[in-house]
Short mmCIF file of N, CA and C in Angstrom, two decimals:
data_model
loop_
_atom_site.label_atom_id
_atom_site.label_comp_id
_atom_site.label_asym_id
_atom_site.label_seq_id
_atom_site.Cartn_x
_atom_site.Cartn_y
_atom_site.Cartn_z
N MET A 51 142.52 118.04 118.02
CA MET A 51 143.02 116.97 117.11
C MET A 51 141.54 116.34 116.47
N SER A 52 141.51 116.17 115.26
CA SER A 52 140.39 115.58 114.66
C SER A 52 140.36 114.12 114.67
N ASN A 53 139.12 113.57 114.81
CA ASN A 53 138.87 112.12 114.85
C ASN A 53 138.33 111.71 113.49
N GLU A 54 138.32 112.57 112.52
CA GLU A 54 137.85 112.25 111.21
C GLU A 54 138.72 111.29 110.44
N MET A 55 138.04 110.18 109.75
CA MET A 55 138.83 109.35 109.20
C MET A 55 139.00 109.67 107.72
N ASN A 56 140.13 109.31 107.13
CA ASN A 56 140.37 109.49 105.75
C ASN A 56 140.02 108.22 105.00
N THR A 57 139.05 108.15 104.17
CA THR A 57 138.57 106.99 103.48
C THR A 57 138.67 107.09 101.93
N MET A 58 138.65 105.94 101.24
CA MET A 58 138.69 105.97 99.74
C MET A 58 137.69 104.90 99.38
N ASP A 59 136.75 105.25 98.52
CA ASP A 59 135.83 104.20 97.93
C ASP A 59 136.48 103.76 96.72
N ILE A 60 135.75 102.72 96.04
CA ILE A 60 136.32 102.11 94.80
C ILE A 60 136.59 103.11 93.75
N HIS A 61 135.73 104.12 93.58
CA HIS A 61 135.89 105.06 92.56
C HIS A 61 137.13 105.95 92.70
N GLU A 62 137.48 106.26 93.97
CA GLU A 62 138.63 106.99 94.22
C GLU A 62 140.00 106.16 94.07
N ILE A 63 139.87 104.89 94.43
CA ILE A 63 141.03 103.87 94.28
C ILE A 63 141.31 103.84 92.82
N LEU A 64 140.21 103.71 91.94
CA LEU A 64 140.47 103.57 90.56
C LEU A 64 141.28 104.77 89.94
N LYS A 65 141.17 105.94 90.57
CA LYS A 65 141.86 107.08 90.09
C LYS A 65 143.38 107.04 90.47
N TYR A 66 143.81 106.26 91.41
CA TYR A 66 145.18 106.07 91.81
C TYR A 66 145.88 104.90 91.39
N LEU A 67 145.21 103.80 91.21
CA LEU A 67 145.82 102.53 90.83
C LEU A 67 145.48 102.21 89.40
N PRO A 68 146.47 101.73 88.67
CA PRO A 68 146.17 101.39 87.25
C PRO A 68 145.52 99.95 87.08
N HIS A 69 145.43 99.25 88.16
CA HIS A 69 145.00 97.85 88.09
C HIS A 69 143.37 97.83 87.85
N ARG A 70 142.97 96.84 87.17
CA ARG A 70 141.42 96.77 86.92
C ARG A 70 141.23 95.22 86.99
N TYR A 71 139.98 94.84 86.96
CA TYR A 71 139.43 93.48 87.12
C TYR A 71 140.17 92.63 86.11
N PRO A 72 140.69 91.50 86.45
CA PRO A 72 140.56 90.85 87.72
C PRO A 72 141.72 91.12 88.76
N PHE A 73 142.51 92.11 88.46
CA PHE A 73 143.66 92.33 89.14
C PHE A 73 143.67 93.36 90.21
N LEU A 74 142.60 94.12 90.36
CA LEU A 74 142.46 95.16 91.37
C LEU A 74 142.11 94.29 92.70
N LEU A 75 142.88 94.48 93.67
CA LEU A 75 142.66 93.59 94.79
C LEU A 75 142.34 94.45 96.10
N ILE A 76 142.01 95.66 95.93
CA ILE A 76 141.72 96.54 97.16
C ILE A 76 140.25 97.01 96.85
N ASP A 77 139.28 96.69 97.82
CA ASP A 77 137.95 97.15 97.67
C ASP A 77 137.61 98.59 98.18
N ARG A 78 138.27 98.85 99.36
CA ARG A 78 138.00 100.12 99.99
C ARG A 78 139.12 100.41 100.98
N VAL A 79 139.34 101.71 101.16
CA VAL A 79 140.28 102.12 102.22
C VAL A 79 139.55 102.65 103.39
N LEU A 80 139.71 102.05 104.55
CA LEU A 80 139.00 102.49 105.74
C LEU A 80 139.51 103.66 106.40
N ASP A 81 140.86 103.89 106.36
CA ASP A 81 141.56 104.98 106.86
C ASP A 81 142.98 105.09 106.38
N TYR A 82 143.55 106.35 106.44
CA TYR A 82 145.01 106.49 106.13
C TYR A 82 145.38 107.75 106.64
N THR A 83 146.72 107.73 106.99
CA THR A 83 147.39 109.01 107.32
C THR A 83 148.57 109.14 106.42
N PRO A 84 148.59 110.19 105.53
CA PRO A 84 149.80 110.23 104.69
C PRO A 84 151.07 110.23 105.36
N GLY A 85 152.01 109.52 104.79
CA GLY A 85 153.30 109.46 105.36
C GLY A 85 153.49 108.49 106.50
N ASP A 86 152.31 107.74 106.83
CA ASP A 86 152.33 106.94 108.03
C ASP A 86 151.68 105.62 107.71
N THR A 87 150.40 105.48 107.77
CA THR A 87 149.62 104.26 107.68
C THR A 87 148.40 104.20 106.72
N LEU A 88 148.05 103.03 106.30
CA LEU A 88 146.82 102.90 105.42
C LEU A 88 146.20 101.62 105.93
N HIS A 89 144.86 101.61 105.99
CA HIS A 89 144.02 100.33 106.34
C HIS A 89 143.02 100.18 105.28
N ALA A 90 143.15 98.97 104.46
CA ALA A 90 142.38 98.80 103.43
C ALA A 90 141.69 97.37 103.59
N ILE A 91 140.59 97.12 102.80
CA ILE A 91 140.06 95.74 102.89
C ILE A 91 139.77 95.18 101.51
N LYS A 92 139.71 93.89 101.44
CA LYS A 92 139.39 93.06 100.31
C LYS A 92 138.36 92.08 100.73
N ASN A 93 137.21 91.98 100.11
CA ASN A 93 136.19 91.05 100.36
C ASN A 93 136.38 89.86 99.42
N VAL A 94 136.66 88.69 99.85
CA VAL A 94 137.04 87.52 99.03
C VAL A 94 135.73 86.61 98.76
N THR A 95 135.39 86.49 97.51
CA THR A 95 134.31 85.76 97.23
C THR A 95 134.63 84.44 96.31
N ILE A 96 133.69 83.50 96.28
CA ILE A 96 134.05 82.31 95.50
C ILE A 96 134.08 82.71 94.08
N ASN A 97 133.65 83.83 93.64
CA ASN A 97 133.65 84.35 92.18
C ASN A 97 135.07 84.81 91.77
N GLU A 98 135.98 84.85 92.64
CA GLU A 98 137.33 85.33 92.24
C GLU A 98 137.87 84.30 91.17
N PRO A 99 138.40 84.84 90.10
CA PRO A 99 138.83 83.87 88.97
C PRO A 99 139.87 82.87 89.36
N PHE A 100 140.78 83.27 90.36
CA PHE A 100 141.91 82.35 90.69
C PHE A 100 141.41 81.15 91.42
N PHE A 101 140.21 81.13 91.92
CA PHE A 101 139.71 79.97 92.71
C PHE A 101 139.33 78.83 91.81
N GLN A 102 139.20 79.12 90.47
CA GLN A 102 138.86 78.00 89.55
C GLN A 102 140.09 76.96 89.55
N GLY A 103 141.29 77.39 89.69
CA GLY A 103 142.42 76.55 89.62
C GLY A 103 143.19 76.45 90.84
N HIS A 104 142.81 77.17 91.80
CA HIS A 104 143.66 77.16 93.18
C HIS A 104 142.85 77.16 94.35
N PHE A 105 142.26 76.17 94.83
CA PHE A 105 142.33 74.77 94.29
C PHE A 105 140.76 74.50 94.27
N PRO A 106 140.33 73.90 93.15
CA PRO A 106 138.92 73.65 92.86
C PRO A 106 138.27 72.94 94.10
N VAL A 107 138.81 71.92 94.70
CA VAL A 107 138.20 71.17 95.75
C VAL A 107 138.33 71.94 97.14
N GLN A 108 139.38 72.63 97.27
CA GLN A 108 139.59 73.50 98.52
C GLN A 108 140.18 74.83 98.14
N PRO A 109 139.31 75.83 97.76
CA PRO A 109 139.69 77.13 97.31
C PRO A 109 140.54 77.87 98.38
N VAL A 110 141.74 78.32 97.95
CA VAL A 110 142.57 79.06 98.82
C VAL A 110 143.13 80.21 97.92
N MET A 111 143.18 81.44 98.50
CA MET A 111 143.71 82.62 97.76
C MET A 111 145.25 82.46 97.76
N PRO A 112 145.78 82.49 96.47
CA PRO A 112 147.22 82.41 96.35
C PRO A 112 147.96 83.35 97.18
N GLY A 113 149.03 83.04 97.87
CA GLY A 113 149.85 83.87 98.78
C GLY A 113 150.39 85.06 97.92
N VAL A 114 150.85 84.78 96.77
CA VAL A 114 151.44 85.94 95.95
C VAL A 114 150.34 87.04 95.71
N LEU A 115 149.01 86.65 95.65
CA LEU A 115 148.02 87.79 95.56
C LEU A 115 147.82 88.48 96.86
N LEU A 116 148.01 87.80 97.96
CA LEU A 116 148.01 88.58 99.22
C LEU A 116 149.21 89.60 99.20
N LEU A 117 150.26 89.23 98.72
CA LEU A 117 151.37 90.20 98.64
C LEU A 117 151.07 91.34 97.68
N GLU A 118 150.44 90.89 96.47
CA GLU A 118 150.11 91.91 95.36
C GLU A 118 149.09 93.02 96.04
N ALA A 119 148.15 92.43 96.86
CA ALA A 119 147.16 93.29 97.30
C ALA A 119 147.83 94.28 98.39
N MET A 120 148.81 93.70 99.24
CA MET A 120 149.45 94.52 100.10
C MET A 120 150.29 95.53 99.36
N ALA A 121 150.87 95.27 98.22
CA ALA A 121 151.69 96.22 97.46
C ALA A 121 150.66 97.27 96.88
N GLN A 122 149.49 96.88 96.46
CA GLN A 122 148.58 97.81 95.89
C GLN A 122 148.24 98.86 97.07
N ALA A 123 148.01 98.31 98.37
CA ALA A 123 147.82 99.27 99.49
C ALA A 123 148.92 100.16 99.70
N THR A 124 150.21 99.60 99.45
CA THR A 124 151.45 100.53 99.72
C THR A 124 151.48 101.58 98.61
N GLY A 125 151.08 101.27 97.44
CA GLY A 125 150.92 102.26 96.36
C GLY A 125 149.94 103.38 96.67
N LEU A 126 148.83 103.03 97.16
CA LEU A 126 147.81 104.01 97.52
C LEU A 126 148.46 104.88 98.73
N LEU A 127 149.07 104.28 99.60
CA LEU A 127 149.62 105.24 100.71
C LEU A 127 150.71 106.01 100.11
N ALA A 128 151.50 105.51 99.25
CA ALA A 128 152.60 106.33 98.64
C ALA A 128 152.15 107.51 97.77
N PHE A 129 151.01 107.27 97.04
CA PHE A 129 150.33 108.38 96.24
C PHE A 129 149.77 109.35 97.16
N LYS A 130 149.22 108.98 98.37
CA LYS A 130 148.55 109.84 99.19
C LYS A 130 149.56 110.72 100.09
N THR A 131 150.70 110.05 100.23
CA THR A 131 151.87 110.68 100.77
C THR A 131 152.43 111.77 99.94
N MET A 132 152.53 111.36 98.69
CA MET A 132 153.23 112.33 97.70
C MET A 132 152.36 113.59 97.53
N SER A 133 151.00 113.35 97.46
CA SER A 133 150.11 114.54 97.17
C SER A 133 148.71 114.04 97.31
N ASP A 134 147.82 114.93 97.78
CA ASP A 134 146.38 114.51 97.75
C ASP A 134 145.77 114.60 96.44
N ASP A 135 146.54 115.09 95.34
CA ASP A 135 145.91 115.32 94.12
C ASP A 135 146.02 113.95 93.36
N VAL A 136 145.04 113.70 92.45
CA VAL A 136 145.13 112.47 91.57
C VAL A 136 146.38 112.60 90.78
N PRO A 137 147.15 111.41 90.80
CA PRO A 137 148.39 111.49 90.03
C PRO A 137 148.12 111.45 88.61
N PRO A 138 149.15 112.07 87.72
CA PRO A 138 149.03 111.99 86.38
C PRO A 138 148.98 110.49 85.85
N GLU A 139 148.43 110.24 84.74
CA GLU A 139 148.43 108.85 84.17
C GLU A 139 149.80 108.18 84.01
N ASN A 140 150.70 108.98 83.80
CA ASN A 140 152.09 108.47 83.54
C ASN A 140 152.98 108.25 84.71
N VAL A 141 152.40 108.39 85.95
CA VAL A 141 153.04 108.14 87.27
C VAL A 141 152.58 106.97 87.87
N LEU A 142 153.50 106.00 88.12
CA LEU A 142 153.06 104.68 88.70
C LEU A 142 154.09 104.48 89.80
N TYR A 143 153.64 103.55 90.82
CA TYR A 143 154.50 102.99 91.84
C TYR A 143 154.63 101.57 91.43
N TYR A 144 155.92 101.13 91.17
CA TYR A 144 156.19 99.67 90.91
C TYR A 144 156.59 99.01 92.06
N PHE A 145 156.08 97.75 92.16
CA PHE A 145 156.48 96.78 93.17
C PHE A 145 157.99 96.54 92.93
N ALA A 146 158.89 97.02 93.85
CA ALA A 146 160.28 96.94 93.67
C ALA A 146 160.99 95.81 94.50
N GLY A 147 160.43 95.38 95.50
CA GLY A 147 161.02 94.32 96.31
C GLY A 147 160.27 93.86 97.42
N ILE A 148 160.54 92.76 97.89
CA ILE A 148 159.91 92.09 99.06
C ILE A 148 160.92 91.36 99.86
N ASP A 149 160.70 91.49 101.28
CA ASP A 149 161.61 90.81 102.25
C ASP A 149 160.69 90.25 103.37
N LYS A 150 161.17 89.30 104.01
CA LYS A 150 160.52 88.77 105.14
C LYS A 150 159.06 88.43 105.07
N ALA A 151 158.68 87.93 103.78
CA ALA A 151 157.36 87.47 103.70
C ALA A 151 157.05 86.16 104.46
N ARG A 152 155.87 86.12 105.08
CA ARG A 152 155.57 85.00 106.06
C ARG A 152 154.02 84.86 105.71
N PHE A 153 153.62 83.52 105.65
CA PHE A 153 152.21 83.26 105.44
C PHE A 153 151.84 82.41 106.70
N LYS A 154 150.71 82.79 107.41
CA LYS A 154 150.40 82.21 108.75
C LYS A 154 149.03 81.59 108.72
N ARG A 155 148.17 81.97 107.69
CA ARG A 155 146.92 81.49 107.68
C ARG A 155 146.31 81.47 106.31
N VAL A 156 145.54 80.49 105.85
CA VAL A 156 144.89 80.51 104.51
C VAL A 156 143.69 81.46 104.51
N VAL A 157 143.51 82.00 103.22
CA VAL A 157 142.49 82.89 103.08
C VAL A 157 141.48 82.20 102.05
N GLU A 158 140.13 82.11 102.43
CA GLU A 158 139.27 81.36 101.76
C GLU A 158 138.10 82.27 101.32
N PRO A 159 137.20 81.66 100.37
CA PRO A 159 136.00 82.51 100.02
C PRO A 159 135.23 82.78 101.23
N GLY A 160 134.75 83.97 101.34
CA GLY A 160 133.94 84.48 102.47
C GLY A 160 134.69 85.31 103.41
N ASP A 161 136.05 85.31 103.37
CA ASP A 161 136.94 86.03 104.23
C ASP A 161 136.91 87.52 103.89
N GLN A 162 137.12 88.34 104.83
CA GLN A 162 137.36 89.75 104.56
C GLN A 162 138.74 90.10 105.06
N ILE A 163 139.75 90.47 104.04
CA ILE A 163 141.15 90.69 104.53
C ILE A 163 141.26 92.13 104.74
N HIS A 164 141.89 92.45 105.94
CA HIS A 164 142.29 93.83 106.32
C HIS A 164 143.77 93.87 106.02
N PHE A 165 144.13 94.87 105.17
CA PHE A 165 145.49 95.14 104.89
C PHE A 165 145.99 96.43 105.70
N LYS A 166 147.05 96.25 106.49
CA LYS A 166 147.41 97.41 107.34
C LYS A 166 148.94 97.61 106.91
N VAL A 167 149.20 98.74 106.20
CA VAL A 167 150.57 99.05 105.87
C VAL A 167 151.09 100.27 106.54
N LYS A 168 152.36 100.27 106.76
CA LYS A 168 153.03 101.41 107.38
C LYS A 168 154.29 101.73 106.62
N MET A 169 154.33 103.13 106.42
CA MET A 169 155.54 103.62 105.72
C MET A 169 156.77 103.72 106.74
N ILE A 170 157.83 103.05 106.38
CA ILE A 170 159.03 103.14 107.20
C ILE A 170 160.02 104.19 106.84
N LYS A 171 160.15 104.35 105.49
CA LYS A 171 161.06 105.43 104.95
C LYS A 171 160.84 105.60 103.43
N GLU A 172 161.19 106.80 103.01
CA GLU A 172 161.09 107.19 101.64
C GLU A 172 162.38 107.94 101.25
N ARG A 173 163.02 107.48 100.15
CA ARG A 173 164.14 108.27 99.68
C ARG A 173 164.23 108.18 98.14
N ARG A 174 164.29 109.34 97.53
CA ARG A 174 164.47 109.51 96.04
C ARG A 174 163.35 108.59 95.38
N GLY A 175 162.12 108.65 95.77
CA GLY A 175 161.17 107.99 95.16
C GLY A 175 160.94 106.46 95.31
N ILE A 176 161.76 105.92 96.42
CA ILE A 176 161.64 104.52 96.68
C ILE A 176 161.10 104.51 98.10
N GLY A 177 160.00 103.84 98.43
CA GLY A 177 159.43 103.68 99.71
C GLY A 177 159.63 102.40 100.30
N VAL A 178 159.80 102.27 101.61
CA VAL A 178 159.89 101.03 102.20
C VAL A 178 158.86 101.00 103.27
N PHE A 179 158.00 99.84 103.25
CA PHE A 179 156.77 99.70 103.93
C PHE A 179 156.77 98.30 104.74
N VAL A 180 156.13 98.21 105.73
CA VAL A 180 155.79 96.94 106.52
C VAL A 180 154.26 96.75 106.30
N GLY A 181 153.84 95.56 105.97
CA GLY A 181 152.45 95.30 105.78
C GLY A 181 151.94 93.97 106.43
N GLU A 182 150.61 93.99 106.77
CA GLU A 182 150.03 92.81 107.31
C GLU A 182 148.72 92.53 106.64
N ALA A 183 148.40 91.32 106.42
CA ALA A 183 147.08 90.91 105.97
C ALA A 183 146.39 90.22 107.15
N ILE A 184 145.33 90.68 107.53
CA ILE A 184 144.62 90.13 108.77
C ILE A 184 143.26 89.68 108.45
N VAL A 185 142.86 88.37 108.93
CA VAL A 185 141.52 87.89 108.69
C VAL A 185 140.96 87.43 109.98
N ASP A 186 139.79 87.88 110.33
CA ASP A 186 139.10 87.44 111.66
C ASP A 186 140.14 87.70 112.90
N GLY A 187 140.81 88.85 112.81
CA GLY A 187 141.83 89.07 113.95
C GLY A 187 143.05 88.17 113.91
N GLN A 188 143.24 87.44 112.87
CA GLN A 188 144.38 86.56 112.83
C GLN A 188 145.37 86.97 111.59
N LEU A 189 146.73 86.91 111.98
CA LEU A 189 147.63 87.27 110.93
C LEU A 189 147.65 86.30 109.85
N ALA A 190 147.43 86.67 108.57
CA ALA A 190 147.43 85.72 107.45
C ALA A 190 148.75 85.91 106.69
N CYS A 191 149.34 87.01 106.70
CA CYS A 191 150.54 87.21 105.92
C CYS A 191 151.15 88.59 106.36
N SER A 192 152.58 88.63 106.41
CA SER A 192 153.18 89.91 106.66
C SER A 192 154.35 89.89 105.81
N ALA A 193 154.87 91.22 105.42
CA ALA A 193 156.04 91.39 104.67
C ALA A 193 156.57 92.81 104.73
N GLU A 194 157.79 92.93 104.28
CA GLU A 194 158.32 94.25 104.08
C GLU A 194 158.24 94.48 102.63
N ILE A 195 157.75 95.64 102.09
CA ILE A 195 157.61 95.86 100.56
C ILE A 195 158.28 97.21 100.34
N MET A 196 158.95 97.05 99.11
CA MET A 196 159.58 98.36 98.51
C MET A 196 158.70 98.67 97.19
N CYS A 197 158.49 99.98 97.15
CA CYS A 197 157.92 100.38 95.84
C CYS A 197 158.60 101.56 95.35
N ALA A 198 158.65 101.72 94.00
CA ALA A 198 159.46 102.87 93.41
C ALA A 198 158.52 103.60 92.52
N ARG A 199 158.66 104.86 92.69
CA ARG A 199 157.85 105.87 91.87
C ARG A 199 158.55 106.05 90.54
N ARG A 200 157.78 105.89 89.39
CA ARG A 200 158.30 106.11 88.13
C ARG A 200 157.45 106.73 87.09
N GLU A 201 158.04 107.54 86.24
CA GLU A 201 157.19 108.14 85.27
C GLU A 201 157.39 107.41 83.95
N ILE A 202 156.33 107.05 83.31
CA ILE A 202 156.41 106.20 82.08
C ILE A 202 156.05 107.03 80.89
N THR A 203 156.40 106.55 79.80
CA THR A 203 156.08 107.37 78.50
C THR A 203 154.83 106.64 78.04
N LEU A 204 153.74 107.49 77.82
CA LEU A 204 152.51 106.86 77.26
C LEU A 204 152.36 106.94 75.81
#
C-alpha cells in the first residue's frame, strides 16, 4: 500500500472549479482519495474583500462563505471521483442542498482553515457529503452538503 499523497495546487484547482477571485475559496488540496475524502486549506488574510464590511471593527469570515468553501471542496472531490481527467468546460457541480449546518468558532484574518469532506453516497449525478471546517484543531463549521453534476450549454 502506498503512502503517497494526492495533492492539488492552485493551478490544478483552477482546471476543476469555475470559481475565480474573489470567490475561489480553496488554496490547496493536501490530500484526497477519490470516492472517499478530500482535505483542502484556505489561508484567510485581512485582504479578503468581505472583511471590508463584515465587520470593519472585528473582521469575521461570513459563515455562508465557510459553507461555500466546503461546497467547493466537495466539488473537487466529486470531479476527482468521476474521473482523474480535467472535466469539460460545460460540466459543473452545483451546490444542491445543505443540512445540519453548525457554526462553532469564528474565523478571523490570519487563520488557516482545513476543510475535510467525505463522500457518503452518489446516485445519478447527485452526491451527498459531510464536511468540516477546522481552525487550530477546533471545529469552526460542519454540515451535510449535496451537489449535483450538470452539463450546461455554453
